[in-house]
mmCIF file of C-alpha atoms and ligand atoms in Angstrom:
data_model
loop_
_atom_site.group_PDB
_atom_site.id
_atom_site.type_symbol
_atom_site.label_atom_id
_atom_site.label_comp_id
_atom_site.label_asym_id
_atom_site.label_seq_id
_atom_site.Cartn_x
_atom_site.Cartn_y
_atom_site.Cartn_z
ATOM 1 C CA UNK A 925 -13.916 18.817 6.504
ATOM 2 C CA UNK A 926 -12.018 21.847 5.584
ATOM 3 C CA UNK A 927 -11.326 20.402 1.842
ATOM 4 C CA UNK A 928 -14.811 20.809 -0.646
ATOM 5 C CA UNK A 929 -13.522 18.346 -3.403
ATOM 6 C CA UNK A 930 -15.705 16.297 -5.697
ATOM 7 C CA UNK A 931 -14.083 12.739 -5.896
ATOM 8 C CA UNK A 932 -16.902 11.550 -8.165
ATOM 9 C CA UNK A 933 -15.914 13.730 -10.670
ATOM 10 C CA UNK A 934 -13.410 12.451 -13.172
ATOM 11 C CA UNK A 935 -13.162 16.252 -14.853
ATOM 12 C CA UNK A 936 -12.391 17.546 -11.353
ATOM 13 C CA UNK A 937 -9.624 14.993 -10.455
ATOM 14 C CA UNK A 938 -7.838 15.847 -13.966
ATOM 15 C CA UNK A 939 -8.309 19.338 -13.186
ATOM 16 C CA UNK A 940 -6.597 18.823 -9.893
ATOM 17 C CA UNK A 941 -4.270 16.467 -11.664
ATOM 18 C CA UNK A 942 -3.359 18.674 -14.451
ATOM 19 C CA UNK A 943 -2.525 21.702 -12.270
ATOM 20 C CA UNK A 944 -0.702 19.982 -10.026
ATOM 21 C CA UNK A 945 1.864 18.153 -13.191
ATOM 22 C CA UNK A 946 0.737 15.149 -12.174
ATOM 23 C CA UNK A 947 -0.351 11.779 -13.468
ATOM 24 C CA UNK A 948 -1.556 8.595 -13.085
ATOM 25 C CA UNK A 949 0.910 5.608 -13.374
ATOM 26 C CA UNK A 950 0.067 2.238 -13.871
ATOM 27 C CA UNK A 951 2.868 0.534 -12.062
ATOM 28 C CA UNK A 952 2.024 2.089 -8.832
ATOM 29 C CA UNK A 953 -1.870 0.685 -9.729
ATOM 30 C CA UNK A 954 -3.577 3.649 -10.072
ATOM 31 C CA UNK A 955 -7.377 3.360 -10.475
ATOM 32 C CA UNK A 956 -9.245 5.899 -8.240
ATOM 33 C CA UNK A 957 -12.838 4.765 -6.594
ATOM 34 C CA UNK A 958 -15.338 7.531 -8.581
ATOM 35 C CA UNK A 959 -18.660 6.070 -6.838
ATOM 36 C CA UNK A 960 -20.112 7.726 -4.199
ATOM 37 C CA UNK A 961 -22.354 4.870 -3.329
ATOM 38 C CA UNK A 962 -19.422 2.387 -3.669
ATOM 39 C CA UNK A 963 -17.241 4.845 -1.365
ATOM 40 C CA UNK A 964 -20.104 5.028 1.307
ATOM 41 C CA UNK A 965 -20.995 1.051 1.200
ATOM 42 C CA UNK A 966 -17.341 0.495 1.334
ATOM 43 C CA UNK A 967 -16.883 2.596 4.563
ATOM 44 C CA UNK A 968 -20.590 1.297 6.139
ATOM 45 C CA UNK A 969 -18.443 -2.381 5.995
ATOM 46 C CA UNK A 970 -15.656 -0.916 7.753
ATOM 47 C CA UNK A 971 -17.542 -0.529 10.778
ATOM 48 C CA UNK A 972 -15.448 2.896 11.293
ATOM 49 C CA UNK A 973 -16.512 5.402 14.027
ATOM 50 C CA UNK A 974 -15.625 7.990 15.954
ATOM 51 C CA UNK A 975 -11.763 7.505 17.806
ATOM 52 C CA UNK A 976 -11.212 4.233 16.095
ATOM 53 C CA UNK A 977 -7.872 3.581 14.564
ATOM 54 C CA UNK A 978 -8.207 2.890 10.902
ATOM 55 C CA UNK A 979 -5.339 2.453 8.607
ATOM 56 C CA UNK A 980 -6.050 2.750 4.813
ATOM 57 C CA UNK A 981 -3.221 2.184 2.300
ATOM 58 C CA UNK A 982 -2.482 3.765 -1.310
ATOM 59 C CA UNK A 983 -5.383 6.900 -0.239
ATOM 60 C CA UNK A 984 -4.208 8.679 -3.735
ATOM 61 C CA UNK A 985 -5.640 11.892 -3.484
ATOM 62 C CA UNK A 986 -8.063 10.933 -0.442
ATOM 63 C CA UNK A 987 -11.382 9.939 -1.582
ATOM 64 C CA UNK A 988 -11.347 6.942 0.474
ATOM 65 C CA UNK A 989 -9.798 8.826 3.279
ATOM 66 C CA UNK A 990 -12.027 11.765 3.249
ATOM 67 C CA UNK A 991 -15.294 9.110 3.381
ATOM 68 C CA UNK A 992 -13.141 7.864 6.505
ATOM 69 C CA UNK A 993 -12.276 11.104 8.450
ATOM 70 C CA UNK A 994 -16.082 11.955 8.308
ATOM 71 C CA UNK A 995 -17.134 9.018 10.543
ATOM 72 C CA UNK A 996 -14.382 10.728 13.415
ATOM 73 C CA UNK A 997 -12.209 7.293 12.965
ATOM 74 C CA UNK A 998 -8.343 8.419 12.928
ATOM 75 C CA UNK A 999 -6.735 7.463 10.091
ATOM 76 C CA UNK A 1000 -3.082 6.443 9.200
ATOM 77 C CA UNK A 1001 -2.875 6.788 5.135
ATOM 78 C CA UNK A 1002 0.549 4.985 3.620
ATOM 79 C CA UNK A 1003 0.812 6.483 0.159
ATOM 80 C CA UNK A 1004 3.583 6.072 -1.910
ATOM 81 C CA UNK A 1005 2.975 8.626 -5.077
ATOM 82 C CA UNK A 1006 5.211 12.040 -3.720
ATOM 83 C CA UNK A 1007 2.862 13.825 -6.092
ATOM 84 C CA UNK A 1008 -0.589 12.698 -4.168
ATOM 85 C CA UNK A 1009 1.194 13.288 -0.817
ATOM 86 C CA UNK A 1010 1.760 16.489 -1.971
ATOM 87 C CA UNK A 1011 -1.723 16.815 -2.653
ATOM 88 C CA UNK A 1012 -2.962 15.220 0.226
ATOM 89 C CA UNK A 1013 -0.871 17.697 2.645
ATOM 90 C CA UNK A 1014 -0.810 20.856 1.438
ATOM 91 C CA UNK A 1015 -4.496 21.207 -0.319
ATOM 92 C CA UNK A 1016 -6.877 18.287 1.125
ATOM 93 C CA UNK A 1017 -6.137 17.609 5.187
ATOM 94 C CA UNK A 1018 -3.526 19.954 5.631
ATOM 95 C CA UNK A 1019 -5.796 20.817 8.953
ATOM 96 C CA UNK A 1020 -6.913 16.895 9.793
ATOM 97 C CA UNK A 1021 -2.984 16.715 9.564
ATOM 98 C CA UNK A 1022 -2.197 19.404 11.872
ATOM 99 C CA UNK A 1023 -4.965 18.291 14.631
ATOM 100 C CA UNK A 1024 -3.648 14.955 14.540
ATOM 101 C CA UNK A 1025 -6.438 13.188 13.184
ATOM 102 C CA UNK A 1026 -4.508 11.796 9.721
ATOM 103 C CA UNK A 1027 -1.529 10.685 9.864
ATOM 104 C CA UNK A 1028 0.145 10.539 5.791
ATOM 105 C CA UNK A 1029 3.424 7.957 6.149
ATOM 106 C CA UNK A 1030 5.034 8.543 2.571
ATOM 107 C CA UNK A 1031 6.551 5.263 1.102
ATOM 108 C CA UNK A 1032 6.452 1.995 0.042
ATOM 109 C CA UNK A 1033 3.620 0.539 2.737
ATOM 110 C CA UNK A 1034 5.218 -2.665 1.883
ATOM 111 C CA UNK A 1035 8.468 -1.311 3.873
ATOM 112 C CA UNK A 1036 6.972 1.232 6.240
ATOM 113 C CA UNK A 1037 3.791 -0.393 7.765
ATOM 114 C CA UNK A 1038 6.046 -2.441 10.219
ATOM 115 C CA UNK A 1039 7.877 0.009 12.233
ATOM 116 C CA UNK A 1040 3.611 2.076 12.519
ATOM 117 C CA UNK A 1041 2.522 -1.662 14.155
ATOM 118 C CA UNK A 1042 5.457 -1.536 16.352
ATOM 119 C CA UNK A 1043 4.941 1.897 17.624
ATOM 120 C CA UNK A 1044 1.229 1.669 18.070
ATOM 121 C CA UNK A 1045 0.026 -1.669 17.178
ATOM 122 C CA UNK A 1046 -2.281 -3.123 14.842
ATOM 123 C CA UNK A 1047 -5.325 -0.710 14.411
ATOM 124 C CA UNK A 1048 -9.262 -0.978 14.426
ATOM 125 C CA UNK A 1049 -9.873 -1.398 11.485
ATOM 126 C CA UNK A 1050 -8.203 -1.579 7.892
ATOM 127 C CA UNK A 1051 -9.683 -0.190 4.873
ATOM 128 C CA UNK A 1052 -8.134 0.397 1.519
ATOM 129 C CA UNK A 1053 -8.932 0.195 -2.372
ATOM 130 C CA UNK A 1054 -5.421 -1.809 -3.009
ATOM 131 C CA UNK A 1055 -3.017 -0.997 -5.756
ATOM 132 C CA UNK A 1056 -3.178 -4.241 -7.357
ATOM 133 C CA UNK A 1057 0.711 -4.931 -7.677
ATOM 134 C CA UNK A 1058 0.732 -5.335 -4.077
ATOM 135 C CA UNK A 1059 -2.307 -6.287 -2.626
ATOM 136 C CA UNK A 1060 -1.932 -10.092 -1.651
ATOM 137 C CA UNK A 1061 1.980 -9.415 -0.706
ATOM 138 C CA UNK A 1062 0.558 -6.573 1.903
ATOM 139 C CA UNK A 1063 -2.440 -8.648 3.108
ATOM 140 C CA UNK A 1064 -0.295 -11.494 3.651
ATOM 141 C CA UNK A 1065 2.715 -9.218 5.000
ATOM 142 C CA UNK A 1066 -0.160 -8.080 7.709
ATOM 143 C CA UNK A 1067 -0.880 -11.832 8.524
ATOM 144 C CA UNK A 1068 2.251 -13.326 8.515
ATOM 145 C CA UNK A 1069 3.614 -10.287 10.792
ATOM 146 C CA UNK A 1070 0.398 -11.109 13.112
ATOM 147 C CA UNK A 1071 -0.803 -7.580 12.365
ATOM 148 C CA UNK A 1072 -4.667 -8.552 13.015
ATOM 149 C CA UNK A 1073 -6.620 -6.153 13.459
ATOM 150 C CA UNK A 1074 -10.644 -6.821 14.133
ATOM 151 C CA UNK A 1075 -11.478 -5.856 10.471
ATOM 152 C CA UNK A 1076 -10.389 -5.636 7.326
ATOM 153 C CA UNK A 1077 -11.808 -4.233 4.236
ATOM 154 C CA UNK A 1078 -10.586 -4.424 1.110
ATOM 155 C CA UNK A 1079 -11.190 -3.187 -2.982
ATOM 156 C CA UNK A 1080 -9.234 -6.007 -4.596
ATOM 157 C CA UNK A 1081 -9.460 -8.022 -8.389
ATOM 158 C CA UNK A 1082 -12.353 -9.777 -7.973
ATOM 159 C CA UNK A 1083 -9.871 -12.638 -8.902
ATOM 160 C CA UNK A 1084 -7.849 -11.736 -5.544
ATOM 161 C CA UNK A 1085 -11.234 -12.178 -3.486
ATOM 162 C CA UNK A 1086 -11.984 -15.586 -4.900
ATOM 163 C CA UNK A 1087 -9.219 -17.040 -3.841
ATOM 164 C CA UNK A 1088 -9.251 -15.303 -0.150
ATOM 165 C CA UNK A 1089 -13.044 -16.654 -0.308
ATOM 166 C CA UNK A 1090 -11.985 -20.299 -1.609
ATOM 167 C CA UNK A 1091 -12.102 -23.596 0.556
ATOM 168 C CA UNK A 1092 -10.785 -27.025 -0.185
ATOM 169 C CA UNK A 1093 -11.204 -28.153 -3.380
ATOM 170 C CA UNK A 1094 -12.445 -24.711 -5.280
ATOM 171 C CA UNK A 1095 -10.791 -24.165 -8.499
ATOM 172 C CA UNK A 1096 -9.429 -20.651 -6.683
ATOM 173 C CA UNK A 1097 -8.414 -22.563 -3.521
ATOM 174 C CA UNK A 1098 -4.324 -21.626 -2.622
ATOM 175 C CA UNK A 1099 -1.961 -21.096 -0.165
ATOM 176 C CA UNK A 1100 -3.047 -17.191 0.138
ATOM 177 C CA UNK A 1101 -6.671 -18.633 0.998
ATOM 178 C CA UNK A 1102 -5.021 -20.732 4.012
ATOM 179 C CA UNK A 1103 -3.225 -18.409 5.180
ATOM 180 C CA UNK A 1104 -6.728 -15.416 4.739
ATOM 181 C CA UNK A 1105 -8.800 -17.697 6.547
ATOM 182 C CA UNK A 1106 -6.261 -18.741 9.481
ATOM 183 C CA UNK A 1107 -7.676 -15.699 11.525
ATOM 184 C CA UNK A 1108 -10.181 -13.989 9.681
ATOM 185 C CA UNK A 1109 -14.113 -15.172 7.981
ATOM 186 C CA UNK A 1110 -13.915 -13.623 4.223
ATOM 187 C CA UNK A 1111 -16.642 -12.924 2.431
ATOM 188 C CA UNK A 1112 -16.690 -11.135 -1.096
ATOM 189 C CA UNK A 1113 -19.544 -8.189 0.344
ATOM 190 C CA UNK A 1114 -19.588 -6.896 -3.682
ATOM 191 C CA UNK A 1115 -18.549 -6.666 -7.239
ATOM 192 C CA UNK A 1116 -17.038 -3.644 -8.790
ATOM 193 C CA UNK A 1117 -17.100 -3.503 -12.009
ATOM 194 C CA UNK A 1118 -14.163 -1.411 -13.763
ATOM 195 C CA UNK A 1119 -16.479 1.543 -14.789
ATOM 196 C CA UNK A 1120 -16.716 2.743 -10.835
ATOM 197 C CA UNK A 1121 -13.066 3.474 -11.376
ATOM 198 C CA UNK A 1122 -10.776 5.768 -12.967
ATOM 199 C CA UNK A 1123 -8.682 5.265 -15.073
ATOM 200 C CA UNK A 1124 -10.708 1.925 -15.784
ATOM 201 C CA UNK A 1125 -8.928 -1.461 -14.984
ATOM 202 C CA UNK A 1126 -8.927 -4.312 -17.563
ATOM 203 C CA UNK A 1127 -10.584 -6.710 -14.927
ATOM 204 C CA UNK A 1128 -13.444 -6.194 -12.259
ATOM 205 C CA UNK A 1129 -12.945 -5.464 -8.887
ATOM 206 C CA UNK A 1130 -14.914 -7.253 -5.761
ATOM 207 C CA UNK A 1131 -15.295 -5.616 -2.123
ATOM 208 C CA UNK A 1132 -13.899 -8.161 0.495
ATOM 209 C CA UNK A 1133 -14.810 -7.816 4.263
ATOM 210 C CA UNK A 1134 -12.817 -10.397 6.446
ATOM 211 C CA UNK A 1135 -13.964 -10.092 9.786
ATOM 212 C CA UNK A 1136 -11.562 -11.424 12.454
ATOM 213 C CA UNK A 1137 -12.802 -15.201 14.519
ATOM 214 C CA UNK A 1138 -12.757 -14.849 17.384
ATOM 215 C CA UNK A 1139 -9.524 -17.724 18.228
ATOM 216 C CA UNK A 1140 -7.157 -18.511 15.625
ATOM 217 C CA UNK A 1141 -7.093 -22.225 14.163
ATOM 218 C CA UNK A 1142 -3.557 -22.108 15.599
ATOM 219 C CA UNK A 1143 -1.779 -21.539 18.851
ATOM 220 C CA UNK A 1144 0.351 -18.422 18.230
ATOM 221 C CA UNK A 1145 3.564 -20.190 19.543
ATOM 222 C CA UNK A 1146 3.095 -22.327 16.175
ATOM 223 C CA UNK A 1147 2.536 -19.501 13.744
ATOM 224 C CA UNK A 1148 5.880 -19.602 12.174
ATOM 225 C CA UNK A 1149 5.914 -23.062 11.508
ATOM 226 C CA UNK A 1150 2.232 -22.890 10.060
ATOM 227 C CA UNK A 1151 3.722 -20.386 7.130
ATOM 228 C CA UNK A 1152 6.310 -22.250 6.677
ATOM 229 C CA UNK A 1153 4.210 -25.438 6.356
ATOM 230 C CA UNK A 1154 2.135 -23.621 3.770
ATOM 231 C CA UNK A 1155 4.799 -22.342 1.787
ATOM 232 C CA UNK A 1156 5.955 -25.557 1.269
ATOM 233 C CA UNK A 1157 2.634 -27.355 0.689
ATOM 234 C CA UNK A 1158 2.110 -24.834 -2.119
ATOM 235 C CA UNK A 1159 5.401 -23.998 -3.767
ATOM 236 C CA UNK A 1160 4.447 -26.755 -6.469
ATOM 237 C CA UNK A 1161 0.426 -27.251 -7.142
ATOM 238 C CA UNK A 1162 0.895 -30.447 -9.229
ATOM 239 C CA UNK A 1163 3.139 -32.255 -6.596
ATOM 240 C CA UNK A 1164 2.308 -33.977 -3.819
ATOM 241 C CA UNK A 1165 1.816 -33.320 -0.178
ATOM 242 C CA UNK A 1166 4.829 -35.568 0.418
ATOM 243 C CA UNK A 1167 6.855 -34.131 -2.092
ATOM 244 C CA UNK A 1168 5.991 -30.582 -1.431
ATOM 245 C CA UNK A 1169 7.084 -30.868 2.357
ATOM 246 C CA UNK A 1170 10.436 -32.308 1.385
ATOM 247 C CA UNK A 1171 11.802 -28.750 0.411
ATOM 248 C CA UNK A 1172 11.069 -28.033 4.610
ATOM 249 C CA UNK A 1173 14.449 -30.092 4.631
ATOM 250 C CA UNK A 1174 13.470 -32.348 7.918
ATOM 251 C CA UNK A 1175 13.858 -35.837 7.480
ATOM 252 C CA UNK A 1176 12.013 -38.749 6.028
ATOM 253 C CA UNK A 1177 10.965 -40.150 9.222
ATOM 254 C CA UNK A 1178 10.006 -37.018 10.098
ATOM 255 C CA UNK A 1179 7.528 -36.154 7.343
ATOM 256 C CA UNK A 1180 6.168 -39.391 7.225
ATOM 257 C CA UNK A 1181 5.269 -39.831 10.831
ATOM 258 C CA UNK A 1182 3.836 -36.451 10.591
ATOM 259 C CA UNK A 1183 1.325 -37.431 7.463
ATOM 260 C CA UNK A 1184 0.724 -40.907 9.069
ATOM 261 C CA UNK A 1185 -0.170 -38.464 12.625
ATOM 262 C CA UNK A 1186 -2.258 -36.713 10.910
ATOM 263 C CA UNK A 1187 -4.227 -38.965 8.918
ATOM 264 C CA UNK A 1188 -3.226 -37.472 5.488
ATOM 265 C CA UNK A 1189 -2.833 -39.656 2.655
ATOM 266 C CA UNK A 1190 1.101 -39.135 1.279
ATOM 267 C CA UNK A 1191 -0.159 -38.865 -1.913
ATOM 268 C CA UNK A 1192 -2.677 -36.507 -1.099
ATOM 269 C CA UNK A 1193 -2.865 -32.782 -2.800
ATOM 270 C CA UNK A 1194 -2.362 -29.141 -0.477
ATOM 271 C CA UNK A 1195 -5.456 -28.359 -2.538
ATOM 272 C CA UNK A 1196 -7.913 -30.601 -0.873
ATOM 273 C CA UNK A 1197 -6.201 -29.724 2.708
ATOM 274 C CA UNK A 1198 -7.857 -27.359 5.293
ATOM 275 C CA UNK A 1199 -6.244 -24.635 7.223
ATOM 276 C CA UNK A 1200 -7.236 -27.129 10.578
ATOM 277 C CA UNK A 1201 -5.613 -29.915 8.733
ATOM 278 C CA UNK A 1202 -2.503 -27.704 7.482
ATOM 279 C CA UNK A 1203 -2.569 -26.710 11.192
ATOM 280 C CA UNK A 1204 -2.096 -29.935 12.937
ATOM 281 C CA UNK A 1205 0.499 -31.260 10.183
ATOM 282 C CA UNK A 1206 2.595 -28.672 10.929
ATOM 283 C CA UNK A 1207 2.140 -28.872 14.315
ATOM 284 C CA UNK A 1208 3.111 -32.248 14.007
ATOM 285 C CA UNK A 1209 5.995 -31.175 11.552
ATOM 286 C CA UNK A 1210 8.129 -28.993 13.547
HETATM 287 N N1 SAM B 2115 -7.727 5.250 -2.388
HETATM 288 C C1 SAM B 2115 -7.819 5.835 -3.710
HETATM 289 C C2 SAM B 2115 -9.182 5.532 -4.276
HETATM 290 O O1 SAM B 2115 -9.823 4.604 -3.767
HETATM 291 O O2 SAM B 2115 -9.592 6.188 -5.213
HETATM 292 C C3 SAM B 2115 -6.696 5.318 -4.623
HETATM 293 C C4 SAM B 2115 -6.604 3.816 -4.783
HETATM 294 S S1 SAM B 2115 -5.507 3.309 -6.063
HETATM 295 C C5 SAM B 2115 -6.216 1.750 -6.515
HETATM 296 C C6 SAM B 2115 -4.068 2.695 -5.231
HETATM 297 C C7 SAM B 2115 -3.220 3.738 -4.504
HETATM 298 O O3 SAM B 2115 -2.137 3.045 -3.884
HETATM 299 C C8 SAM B 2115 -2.564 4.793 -5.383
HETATM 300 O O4 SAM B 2115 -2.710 6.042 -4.779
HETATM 301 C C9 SAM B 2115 -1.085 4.400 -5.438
HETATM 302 O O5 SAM B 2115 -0.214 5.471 -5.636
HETATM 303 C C10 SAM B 2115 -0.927 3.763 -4.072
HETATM 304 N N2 SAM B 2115 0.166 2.773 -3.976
HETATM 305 C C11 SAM B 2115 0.606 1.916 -4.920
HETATM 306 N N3 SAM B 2115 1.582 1.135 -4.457
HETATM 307 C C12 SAM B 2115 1.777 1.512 -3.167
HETATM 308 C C13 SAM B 2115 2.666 1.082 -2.149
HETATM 309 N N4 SAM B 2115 3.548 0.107 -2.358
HETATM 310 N N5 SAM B 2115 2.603 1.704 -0.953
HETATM 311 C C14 SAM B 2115 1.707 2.707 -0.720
HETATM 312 N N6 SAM B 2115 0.855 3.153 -1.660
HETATM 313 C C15 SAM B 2115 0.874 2.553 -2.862
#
């Protein structure tokens, strides 16, 4: 690595910081990793190695990425701070850049991952410390979009973890844990808690590791009625199954045959539903 920096050190990244004018902003959720242990475990889960495609999102000013580029993975870094890119070009990898082995995509990763998966495809492996404005909207963005890669690891709220670890009928079960666990076995690997980051957070932070199964619990040919099944199922927690799946606008015959199908009680709650069960109800649905 042609870029000696220590990532650990919270006097060093103000330093950097400082002469650089920059800052950290909240709304962009700016909390940098400063654990070397937690940055090492992090990448051991990750599973990245030599020529593998990893894409990590929100790499601020590359401790994450720099942990990455040292296993030989390639890595495709969406960052949206100007500042960081700055950083992360003209000081950090300005020679990873050059020999093709980082790729920086400035931006909103919300708007630019899309037209990365449709050039190249979904990659290896995914590994980020996620702003927390936009981590469930991007993990479910990835899903949703059938951007699957084998595995994904992610720095999250530990609050954000429980419910992509939640079944049915766990206080933090929701339509974000249906659709986490359509393709992919979650488990939380670790807590965080805020002092391993910098500036600290107000909350804790847990270490999620979903690992892809190996066949989806639904046919892909039904995966856009399966989202929209779930949106609907979960737009409302107090309501019903019945009445959440009337805002799907089919008709009454067609909702009730579907429940009655299915073998779920009308009055039933999405909360108590499994993704299999969510599966065949929409399947029977639409
Ligand atoms: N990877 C670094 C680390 O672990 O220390 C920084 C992680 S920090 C929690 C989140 C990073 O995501 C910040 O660099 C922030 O600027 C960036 N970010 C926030 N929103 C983003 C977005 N919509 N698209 C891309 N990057 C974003």
């Amino acid at each position: 690595m042609s870029w000696d920096f220590d990532y650990c050190s919270v006097n060093s990244i103000s330093n950097l910081l400082g002469e650089n004018g920059l800052n950290m902003t909240k709304k962009f959720g700016q909390n940098f990793l400063v654990s070397r242990s937690a940055l090492e475990r992090i990448v051991s889960l990750s599973g990245a190695s030599a020529g593998m495609r990893v894409w990590e999102v929100g790499p601020g000013i590359g401790a994450l990425t720099s942990a990455l580029l040292q296993t030989g993975a390639h890595v495709t870094a969406f960052e949206i701070d100007r500042g960081f890119c700055r950083i992360l070009r003209e000081r950090a990898f300005t020679r990873e850049i050059a020999d093709g082995k980082l790729k920086l995509i400035e931006g909103d990763a919300l708007k630019t991952w899309t037209a990365e998966f449709e050039e190249n495809g979904a990659p290896d492996v995914i590994c980020a410390n996620l702003p927390y404005n936009v981590g469930s909207v991007l993990i479910g963005s990835f899903i949703e979009n059938r951007c699957l890669p084998p595995v994904m690891v992610y720095t999250l709220q530990s609050e954000v973890v429980h419910r992509i670890c939640a079944g049915p009928g766990d206080e933090d079960y929701s339509g974000f844990s249906v659709l986490t666990s359509l393709d992919y076995e979650n488990r939380e690997a670790f807590v965080l808690k805020a002092g391993n980051f910098w500036p600290a957070p107000n909350v804790d932070s847990s270490v999620v590791v979903m690992k892809k199964k190996t066949q989806s619990v639904i046919e892909e040919k039904d995966a856009p009625a399966f989202f929209k099944t779930v949106h609907a199922l979960f737009a409302q927690r107090r309501k019903t199954v019945k009445n959440n799946l009337k805002a799907l606008k089919l008709s009454p015959q067609t909702i009730d045959g579907a429940l009655e199908k299915t073998g779920t009680e009308p009055s039933e709650r999405a909360e108590n539903l499994s993704t299999a069960q969510i599966a065949a109800l929409s399947k029977a649905l639409i």
